[in-house]
Amino acid sequence: MIIQSLAFYLFSIVTVASAVMVISARNPVHSVLFLILAFFNSAGLFVLLGAEFLAMILVVVYVGAVAVLFMFVVMMLDINFAALREGFLQYLPLGGLIGLVLLLELAVILGGWVIAPDVAERAAAPTPAIDSVNNTEALGRLIYTNYIYFFQAAGMVLLVAMIGAIVLTHRTRPGVRKQKISEQVAREDSIEMRDMPSGGGI
Amino acid sequence: MAEFWTGYAWPAIWIGLQVVAIVIPLLLCVAYLVYFERKVIAAIHLRRGPNVVGPYGLLQPIADGMKLFFKETVIPTGANRGVFIIAPMLTFTLALIAWAVIPVGDGLVIADINVGILYLFAISSLGVYGILMAGWASNSKYAFLGGLRSAAQMVSYEVSMGFIIISVLLVVGSLNLSDIVNAQRHAWFVIPLFPMAVIFFVSTLAETNRHPFDLPEAEAELVSGYNVEYSAMAFALFFLGEYANMILMSAMTTILFLGGWLPPFNVAPFTWIPGPIWFAAKIAFCLFIFLWVRATFPRYRYDQLMRLGWKVFLPISLAAVVIVGGVVLAFDIQSLVK
């Protein structure tokens, strides 16, 4: 158990520290890199909880795809660092408010835990029990049975977001000459097959 | 004290030995993969290749390594020092840690985890950060363009790779790599899933930034792309990382489609050869195709690369998931391969 505790403290300290660095780093690219470190260490925490599927999905989706695109954009932005610092105090009350709300929510959850310890058992439990199947299977059975409508709704939201992004950024420009590879390949004289003698040229 | 030794010290030493047993052969393989590459391409070009250092040029990789080791590491003045130094380390580390879950033989694996294939996929999707960080931290337009190209390319091809992995997983019914190999006892998946195997292999070419998709390096236009500002060991770590990734991707292809450590036929002369040797032979075959492709095909244009990824591979692999899923459900394939 000592190893688990040490790993937990390592992961959580790095997660919290890098989360602080995300908002305090001067360079936005460093912020994104610290965000990635925070994601990665949260994945480590998931592994410690025995939720290895969620951990891997967190790394694949957030670190491997979302944060890459994020970093892509941040790297290409031409950012004026001085102008960025000016708005700091202006947004401080709003940011502080959001932080306070999150803190209160955490307190409510923690309070519920202390006041009614049996409340966790009422949440939907995977059938069969988690010790007879691995957690990928347990999660799949739960999502595709009890929560199928929510799952499908989440899928629809993502689809709408995707279509929206395409519609907003797609523009048809007149007079663009595009390469049509199928037509090129289908041309009679485009490809000629020759038998080459070994060691010789054409 | 006794509890400390049995509970912590010996397991730690044992894990350390296992890591060494994987990493040392891997680094040797990387060194000799470079030699293999030069020899194969020389043979295709009707040249001799390295033949001066040692018998048949066999000491050439060691000479190259020594050269890089004794060079001076130069960090450009405008570079972002921290990120500049971390980038090659990250690339190299990621290329090594993926091997923790690769089963080289029946039960011969360091960590036989439930979500092995997802772990591999996650680690290979992290590989883009080393390149992106190197490109940005170098503070050079060539390196930056190379890094951006690489990021876009790797993200695009990961999508179709993911779908093909899902279609294999549907057949097997497990995310464990040993289960995936064992499910191929009757037929390697390259036979029933041949089109997916081809798409997967081409995607691994793009994922490792190899020819014909080596636009991030594109020496003719970007000098050398993301690693142009790197020298000495920092460059060597990128180089080792790239080749270790090639071996890793070949190992993934072997496990998913070529039956891992299984012999081609389960009869006498084939079963005499132990599993790890079959595994190594299959990886070597995949690597040979990597090199063969490099010597044969011209480099893709960038728009062609994106077209292939998004407009050709993605629809095909999406259709593959639907078709394979339907067939698996209709004929109850999962109980057949169990």
XYZ file of C-alpha atoms in Angstrom:
540
model
C 0.000 0.000 0.000
C 2.922 2.354 0.626
C 3.761 2.380 -3.066
C 0.156 3.246 -3.965
C 0.092 6.097 -1.459
C 3.414 7.439 -2.698
C 2.183 7.242 -6.303
C -1.058 8.973 -5.319
C 0.767 11.851 -3.643
C 3.200 12.136 -6.560
C 0.411 12.266 -9.159
C -1.810 14.604 -7.175
C 0.987 17.016 -6.263
C 2.124 17.199 -9.893
C -1.492 17.613 -11.071
C -2.216 20.479 -8.684
C 1.155 22.145 -9.271
C 0.831 21.983 -13.038
C -2.772 23.202 -12.844
C -1.498 26.244 -10.946
C 1.217 26.705 -13.564
C -1.400 26.619 -16.349
C -2.881 29.880 -15.104
C 0.321 31.475 -13.853
C 2.792 30.687 -16.674
C 3.728 33.768 -18.695
C 4.064 31.960 -21.989
C 0.792 30.486 -23.341
C 2.633 27.546 -24.934
C 4.050 26.676 -21.519
C 0.499 26.886 -20.174
C -0.695 24.323 -22.704
C 2.265 22.071 -21.900
C 1.429 22.246 -18.185
C -2.204 21.514 -19.018
C -1.027 18.370 -20.809
C 1.053 17.407 -17.773
C -2.039 17.877 -15.588
C -4.121 15.644 -17.904
C -1.413 13.009 -17.906
C -1.161 12.914 -14.132
C -4.941 12.735 -13.781
C -4.745 9.667 -16.013
C -2.265 8.283 -13.477
C -4.808 8.935 -10.702
C -7.459 7.063 -12.700
C -5.100 4.086 -12.998
C -4.632 4.120 -9.218
C -8.422 4.040 -8.815
C -8.559 0.925 -11.013
C -10.249 2.763 -13.891
C -7.632 1.948 -16.507
C -10.035 2.352 -19.433
C -10.912 5.919 -18.445
C -7.228 6.672 -17.921
C -6.307 5.534 -21.428
C -9.268 7.350 -22.999
C -8.234 10.512 -21.155
C -4.751 10.246 -22.648
C -5.960 9.326 -26.146
C -8.709 11.943 -26.421
C -7.551 14.884 -24.338
C -3.784 14.632 -24.524
C -3.508 12.971 -27.927
C -6.098 14.953 -29.856
C -7.702 17.935 -28.094
C -4.534 19.358 -26.570
C -2.601 18.871 -29.829
C -5.062 21.083 -31.690
C -5.046 23.524 -28.791
C -1.269 23.751 -28.864
C -1.362 24.038 -32.629
C -3.502 27.168 -32.377
C -1.619 28.691 -29.451
C 1.731 28.220 -31.185
C 0.558 29.979 -34.326
C -1.068 32.925 -32.545
C 0.903 36.117 -32.518
C 0.457 37.008 -28.866
C 1.288 40.282 -27.219
C 2.278 39.222 -23.708
C 1.998 42.690 -22.188
C -1.576 43.154 -23.446
C -2.416 39.728 -22.095
C -1.352 40.693 -18.557
C -3.423 43.910 -18.590
C -6.778 42.140 -18.523
C -5.730 40.017 -15.548
C -7.239 42.173 -12.779
C -10.344 42.878 -14.832
C -11.187 39.183 -15.108
C -10.086 38.316 -11.575
C -13.557 38.698 -9.946
C -15.226 36.495 -12.583
C -12.520 33.840 -12.333
C -12.642 33.978 -8.549
C -16.421 33.516 -8.639
C -16.144 30.418 -10.835
C -13.476 29.045 -8.521
C -15.711 29.689 -5.513
C -18.653 27.876 -7.154
C -16.447 24.865 -7.884
C -15.173 24.894 -4.296
C -18.764 24.977 -2.968
C -19.743 22.058 -5.200
C -16.787 20.069 -3.880
C -17.838 20.951 -0.338
C -21.401 19.746 -1.043
C -20.115 16.410 -2.346
C -17.734 16.007 0.569
C -20.485 17.039 3.023
C -22.873 14.490 1.505
C -20.215 11.901 2.047
C -19.827 12.778 5.691
C -23.534 13.227 6.518
C -24.888 10.228 4.557
C -22.135 7.671 3.955
C -24.560 5.201 2.330
C -25.481 7.547 -0.524
C -22.721 6.198 -2.779
C -24.352 2.761 -2.780
C -27.534 4.157 -4.340
C -25.771 5.222 -7.519
C -26.169 2.818 -10.452
C -23.767 -0.079 -10.013
C -22.440 -2.085 -12.952
C -24.093 -5.460 -13.461
C -22.383 -7.940 -13.113
C -20.243 -6.671 -10.259
C -16.940 -4.934 -11.023
C -14.820 -7.807 -9.661
C -16.145 -10.356 -12.192
C -15.658 -8.286 -15.388
C -12.934 -5.794 -16.303
C -13.876 -2.149 -16.149
C -14.047 -1.657 -19.934
C -16.832 -4.221 -20.086
C -18.560 -2.884 -16.973
C -18.540 0.657 -18.368
C -19.828 -0.542 -21.735
C -22.720 -2.454 -20.171
C -23.697 0.549 -18.081
C -23.499 3.065 -20.929
C -25.330 0.934 -23.472
C -28.160 -0.141 -21.143
C -29.158 2.292 -18.374
C -27.713 5.405 -19.958
C -28.220 4.699 -23.664
C -30.333 7.839 -24.291
C -27.853 10.121 -22.544
C -25.041 8.493 -24.440
C -26.806 8.951 -27.768
C -27.687 12.534 -26.855
C -24.029 13.254 -26.121
C -23.175 11.775 -29.516
C -25.767 14.030 -31.198
C -24.360 17.112 -29.450
C -20.899 16.259 -30.729
C -22.250 15.646 -34.232
C -24.023 19.012 -34.258
C -20.847 20.709 -33.025
C -18.839 19.023 -35.779
C -21.293 19.985 -38.510
C -21.412 23.521 -37.132
C -17.634 23.838 -37.284
C -17.590 22.580 -40.861
C -20.434 24.882 -41.986
C -18.830 27.927 -40.343
C -15.387 27.408 -41.844
C -16.246 25.939 -45.231
C -16.354 28.379 -48.126
C -16.671 27.635 -51.795
C -14.315 29.720 -53.875
C -14.988 30.077 -57.604
C -12.280 29.235 -60.098
C -10.296 26.822 -57.950
C -8.619 24.056 -59.931
C -8.618 20.857 -57.939
C -6.711 17.689 -58.611
C -9.023 14.759 -59.374
C -6.816 11.752 -58.838
C -9.353 9.223 -60.148
C -9.567 11.063 -63.494
C -5.793 11.300 -63.746
C -5.323 7.623 -63.085
C -8.132 6.670 -65.494
C -6.466 8.484 -68.420
C -5.376 6.081 -71.159
C -1.764 7.224 -71.513
C -0.965 8.084 -67.893
C 0.566 4.807 -66.796
C 2.766 2.515 -68.798
C 3.940 -0.819 -67.416
C 7.382 -2.010 -68.479
C 9.346 -5.137 -67.682
C 12.783 -4.095 -66.480
C 15.798 -6.372 -66.789
C 17.652 -6.626 -63.463
C 20.681 -4.357 -63.412
C 19.665 -2.404 -66.524
C 17.794 0.822 -67.272
C 15.005 1.715 -69.696
C 13.687 -5.399 7.216
C 12.874 -8.796 5.713
C 9.522 -7.420 4.680
C 11.255 -4.524 2.960
C 13.372 -6.941 0.890
C 10.588 -9.342 -0.102
C 7.931 -6.656 -0.463
C 9.776 -3.834 -2.202
C 13.452 -4.348 -2.969
C 13.338 -7.643 -4.884
C 10.281 -6.722 -6.981
C 11.968 -3.416 -7.842
C 15.197 -5.169 -8.857
C 13.241 -7.774 -10.820
C 11.299 -5.061 -12.698
C 14.572 -3.230 -13.343
C 16.099 -6.379 -14.841
C 13.050 -6.894 -17.054
C 13.304 -3.306 -18.279
C 16.995 -3.782 -19.082
C 16.179 -7.045 -20.883
C 13.786 -5.135 -23.161
C 15.676 -1.863 -23.609
C 19.180 -3.161 -24.410
C 18.078 -5.464 -27.281
C 15.778 -2.694 -28.504
C 18.619 -0.151 -28.685
C 20.826 -2.703 -30.452
C 17.992 -3.356 -32.900
C 17.647 0.381 -33.509
C 21.382 0.677 -34.225
C 21.329 -2.236 -36.620
C 18.059 -1.116 -38.195
C 19.981 1.916 -39.486
C 22.611 -0.436 -40.922
C 19.861 -2.663 -42.362
C 18.194 0.383 -43.925
C 21.396 1.543 -45.595
C 22.180 -1.945 -46.870
C 18.653 -2.603 -48.205
C 18.415 0.751 -49.940
C 21.922 0.263 -51.345
C 20.892 -3.111 -52.741
C 17.784 -1.578 -54.336
C 19.949 1.209 -55.795
C 22.540 -1.354 -57.003
C 25.173 0.100 -54.649
C 27.229 -1.541 -51.900
C 26.193 0.475 -48.850
C 28.381 0.748 -45.720
C 31.272 -1.705 -46.085
C 34.357 0.019 -44.648
C 34.032 0.053 -40.836
C 34.393 -3.540 -39.606
C 33.576 -6.714 -41.584
C 30.764 -5.949 -44.083
C 30.511 -2.514 -42.446
C 28.946 -4.085 -39.353
C 30.577 -1.585 -36.980
C 29.196 1.397 -38.908
C 26.269 2.078 -36.496
C 28.691 2.081 -33.551
C 30.984 4.507 -35.364
C 27.983 6.763 -36.105
C 26.906 6.598 -32.475
C 30.412 7.520 -31.251
C 30.502 10.444 -33.661
C 27.207 11.845 -32.347
C 28.226 11.188 -28.743
C 31.441 13.210 -28.943
C 29.968 16.171 -30.808
C 29.107 19.408 -29.078
C 25.481 20.055 -28.141
C 24.532 23.459 -29.497
C 21.492 25.275 -28.125
C 20.470 28.269 -30.276
C 20.316 31.627 -28.466
C 16.714 32.318 -29.404
C 15.564 28.865 -28.360
C 13.260 28.207 -25.443
C 15.856 26.238 -23.468
C 13.673 24.090 -21.239
C 11.296 22.910 -23.935
C 14.195 22.567 -26.384
C 15.954 20.105 -24.076
C 12.847 18.208 -22.957
C 11.574 17.541 -26.515
C 14.181 14.918 -27.591
C 14.031 13.239 -24.165
C 10.246 12.978 -24.460
C 10.439 11.474 -27.948
C 12.967 8.880 -26.862
C 11.205 7.999 -23.594
C 7.855 7.535 -25.320
C 9.447 5.241 -27.884
C 10.776 3.055 -25.040
C 7.881 2.935 -22.537
C 5.447 1.519 -25.078
C 7.435 -1.736 -25.029
C 6.242 -2.463 -21.475
C 3.055 -4.063 -22.812
C 4.329 -5.767 -25.981
C 4.141 -9.572 -25.615
C 7.231 -11.003 -27.341
C 6.197 -14.593 -26.638
C 3.498 -16.598 -24.880
C 3.406 -14.900 -21.455
C 6.668 -13.040 -22.119
C 5.540 -9.532 -21.312
C 6.440 -7.063 -18.546
C 2.922 -5.716 -17.928
C 0.026 -7.842 -19.186
C -2.580 -5.105 -18.707
C -6.271 -5.273 -19.660
C -6.149 -2.241 -21.925
C -2.849 -3.044 -23.671
C -3.836 -1.911 -27.150
C -5.326 1.339 -25.825
C -2.081 1.978 -23.933
C -0.097 1.524 -27.145
C -2.470 3.814 -29.007
C -2.227 6.441 -26.264
C 1.569 6.344 -26.196
C 1.843 6.549 -29.973
C -0.520 9.522 -29.990
C 1.742 11.278 -27.474
C 4.679 10.988 -29.889
C 3.520 14.133 -31.667
C 4.447 16.302 -28.671
C 8.168 15.693 -28.959
C 8.103 16.918 -32.545
C 5.737 19.816 -31.898
C 7.780 21.004 -28.905
C 11.045 20.690 -30.821
C 9.614 22.640 -33.741
C 8.335 25.440 -31.551
C 11.248 25.684 -29.101
C 13.878 25.857 -31.860
C 12.605 29.332 -32.790
C 13.298 28.686 -36.453
C 10.797 28.818 -39.285
C 11.946 25.572 -40.873
C 11.706 23.661 -37.622
C 8.332 25.260 -36.856
C 6.856 24.376 -40.253
C 8.137 20.825 -39.873
C 6.576 20.538 -36.431
C 3.202 21.857 -37.603
C 3.127 19.553 -40.612
C 3.977 16.628 -38.419
C 1.269 17.428 -35.888
C -1.444 17.711 -38.541
C -0.273 14.537 -40.235
C -0.090 12.408 -37.103
C -3.479 13.546 -35.816
C -5.090 12.788 -39.197
C -3.757 9.292 -39.554
C -4.368 8.386 -35.929
C -8.102 8.554 -36.577
C -8.137 5.813 -39.212
C -5.639 3.784 -37.176
C -7.993 3.968 -34.226
C -10.940 2.719 -36.285
C -8.923 -0.181 -37.673
C -7.815 -1.128 -34.169
C -11.498 -1.046 -33.161
C -12.422 -3.418 -36.001
C -9.745 -5.869 -34.817
C -10.965 -5.509 -31.232
C -14.524 -6.299 -32.340
C -13.302 -9.619 -33.716
C -11.266 -10.467 -30.606
C -13.571 -9.098 -27.924
C -10.680 -8.016 -25.688
C -8.229 -5.143 -25.381
C -5.455 -7.372 -24.037
C -2.569 -7.869 -26.469
C -2.001 -11.524 -25.524
C -5.698 -12.233 -26.146
C -5.442 -10.515 -29.537
C -2.538 -12.783 -30.522
C -4.202 -15.915 -29.158
C -7.352 -15.156 -31.157
C -5.257 -15.595 -34.322
C -4.512 -19.293 -33.685
C -6.751 -20.392 -36.558
C -6.034 -17.633 -39.045
C -3.890 -14.505 -38.826
C -6.097 -11.432 -39.101
C -4.229 -10.330 -42.193
C -6.275 -12.926 -44.124
C -9.867 -12.014 -43.150
C -9.059 -8.306 -42.618
C -6.633 -7.818 -45.497
C -7.770 -4.309 -46.612
C -7.627 -3.084 -43.009
C -4.121 -4.511 -42.614
C -2.955 -2.548 -45.673
C -4.565 0.695 -44.457
C -3.100 0.155 -40.999
C 0.381 -0.347 -42.406
C 0.164 2.766 -44.596
C -1.104 4.724 -41.584
C 1.866 3.554 -39.532
C 4.125 4.939 -42.270
C 2.446 8.318 -41.847
C 2.434 8.037 -38.061
C 6.197 7.494 -37.912
C 6.827 10.271 -40.479
C 8.481 7.805 -42.828
C 8.631 7.921 -46.616
C 6.502 8.548 -48.648
C 4.929 10.712 -45.911
C 8.106 12.286 -44.518
C 6.927 15.850 -45.132
C 7.921 16.983 -41.627
C 11.540 16.337 -42.607
C 11.357 17.128 -46.333
C 15.049 17.960 -46.653
C 14.529 19.584 -50.043
C 12.226 22.318 -48.704
C 12.530 22.378 -44.915
C 16.250 21.457 -44.677
C 15.506 18.767 -42.104
C 12.275 19.966 -40.533
C 11.696 19.890 -36.799
C 15.198 18.685 -35.868
C 17.193 21.182 -37.937
C 18.509 23.060 -34.866
C 19.490 19.948 -32.952
C 22.987 18.538 -32.776
C 24.949 15.759 -31.098
C 23.056 13.622 -28.529
C 19.857 15.671 -28.713
C 19.686 14.860 -32.422
C 20.672 11.257 -31.698
C 17.724 10.915 -29.300
C 15.316 12.050 -32.039
C 16.954 9.674 -34.450
C 16.784 6.736 -32.020
C 13.209 7.657 -31.131
C 12.132 7.668 -34.776
C 13.663 4.264 -35.463
C 12.397 2.791 -32.179
C 8.937 4.017 -33.214
C 9.322 2.218 -36.529
C 10.071 -1.002 -34.656
C 7.150 -0.346 -32.312
C 4.736 0.215 -35.194
C 5.987 -2.965 -36.866
C 5.390 -4.792 -33.596
C 1.843 -3.384 -33.478
C 1.198 -4.526 -37.052
C 2.609 -7.945 -36.146
C 0.412 -8.293 -33.066
C -2.767 -7.037 -34.715
C -2.510 -8.726 -38.093
C 0.421 -11.134 -38.400
C -0.269 -13.366 -35.407
C 2.364 -12.074 -32.976
C 4.553 -14.914 -31.736
C 2.430 -17.658 -33.391
C 4.009 -19.804 -36.141
C 2.290 -19.654 -39.554
C 1.152 -23.280 -39.310
C 0.701 -25.152 -36.069
C 2.632 -28.252 -37.271
C 6.010 -29.832 -36.535
C 8.846 -27.919 -38.232
C 7.247 -24.536 -37.536
C 6.480 -25.182 -33.872
C 10.147 -26.097 -33.147
C 11.128 -22.450 -33.552
C 10.351 -20.529 -30.314
C 7.762 -17.738 -30.296
C 10.062 -14.720 -29.750
C 12.017 -15.673 -32.874
C 8.822 -15.748 -34.950
C 7.888 -12.398 -33.446
C 11.290 -10.881 -34.329
C 11.148 -12.354 -37.843
C 7.728 -10.820 -38.475
C 8.891 -7.442 -37.167
C 11.924 -7.656 -39.457
C 9.608 -8.385 -42.389
C 7.480 -5.310 -41.628
C 10.626 -3.193 -41.261
C 11.842 -4.454 -44.613
C 8.594 -3.191 -46.182
C 9.185 0.192 -44.475
C 12.598 0.406 -46.178
C 11.341 -1.003 -49.470
C 8.633 1.684 -49.573
C 11.255 4.339 -48.827
C 13.389 3.262 -51.761
C 10.442 2.940 -54.147
C 7.929 5.764 -53.730
C 8.294 9.504 -54.282
C 7.213 11.849 -51.477
C 3.532 12.833 -51.334
C 2.468 16.428 -51.731
C 0.912 17.797 -48.552
C -2.634 18.132 -49.911
C -2.408 14.600 -51.310
C -1.380 13.364 -47.883
C -4.365 15.029 -46.228
C -6.712 13.792 -48.954
C -5.524 10.219 -48.472
C -5.964 10.425 -44.712
C -9.342 12.141 -44.475
C -11.115 11.345 -47.736
C -9.887 7.815 -48.456
C -8.746 6.060 -45.296
C -11.269 7.539 -42.863
C -14.427 6.517 -44.814
C -13.001 3.071 -45.563
C -12.036 2.414 -41.964
C -15.394 3.728 -40.693
C -17.156 1.371 -43.100
C -14.841 -1.403 -41.901
C -15.974 -0.918 -38.300
C -19.631 -1.186 -39.336
C -19.126 -4.190 -41.638
C -16.824 -6.101 -39.296
C -19.138 -5.348 -36.371
C -22.122 -6.659 -38.335
C -20.324 -9.822 -39.421
C -19.007 -10.473 -35.912
C -22.518 -10.143 -34.475
C -24.250 -12.169 -37.208
C -21.894 -15.156 -37.223
C -20.827 -14.979 -33.562
C -17.147 -14.719 -34.506
C -16.025 -13.847 -30.966
C -16.897 -17.303 -29.651
C -15.149 -18.894 -32.672
C -11.807 -17.206 -31.948
C -11.968 -17.680 -28.151
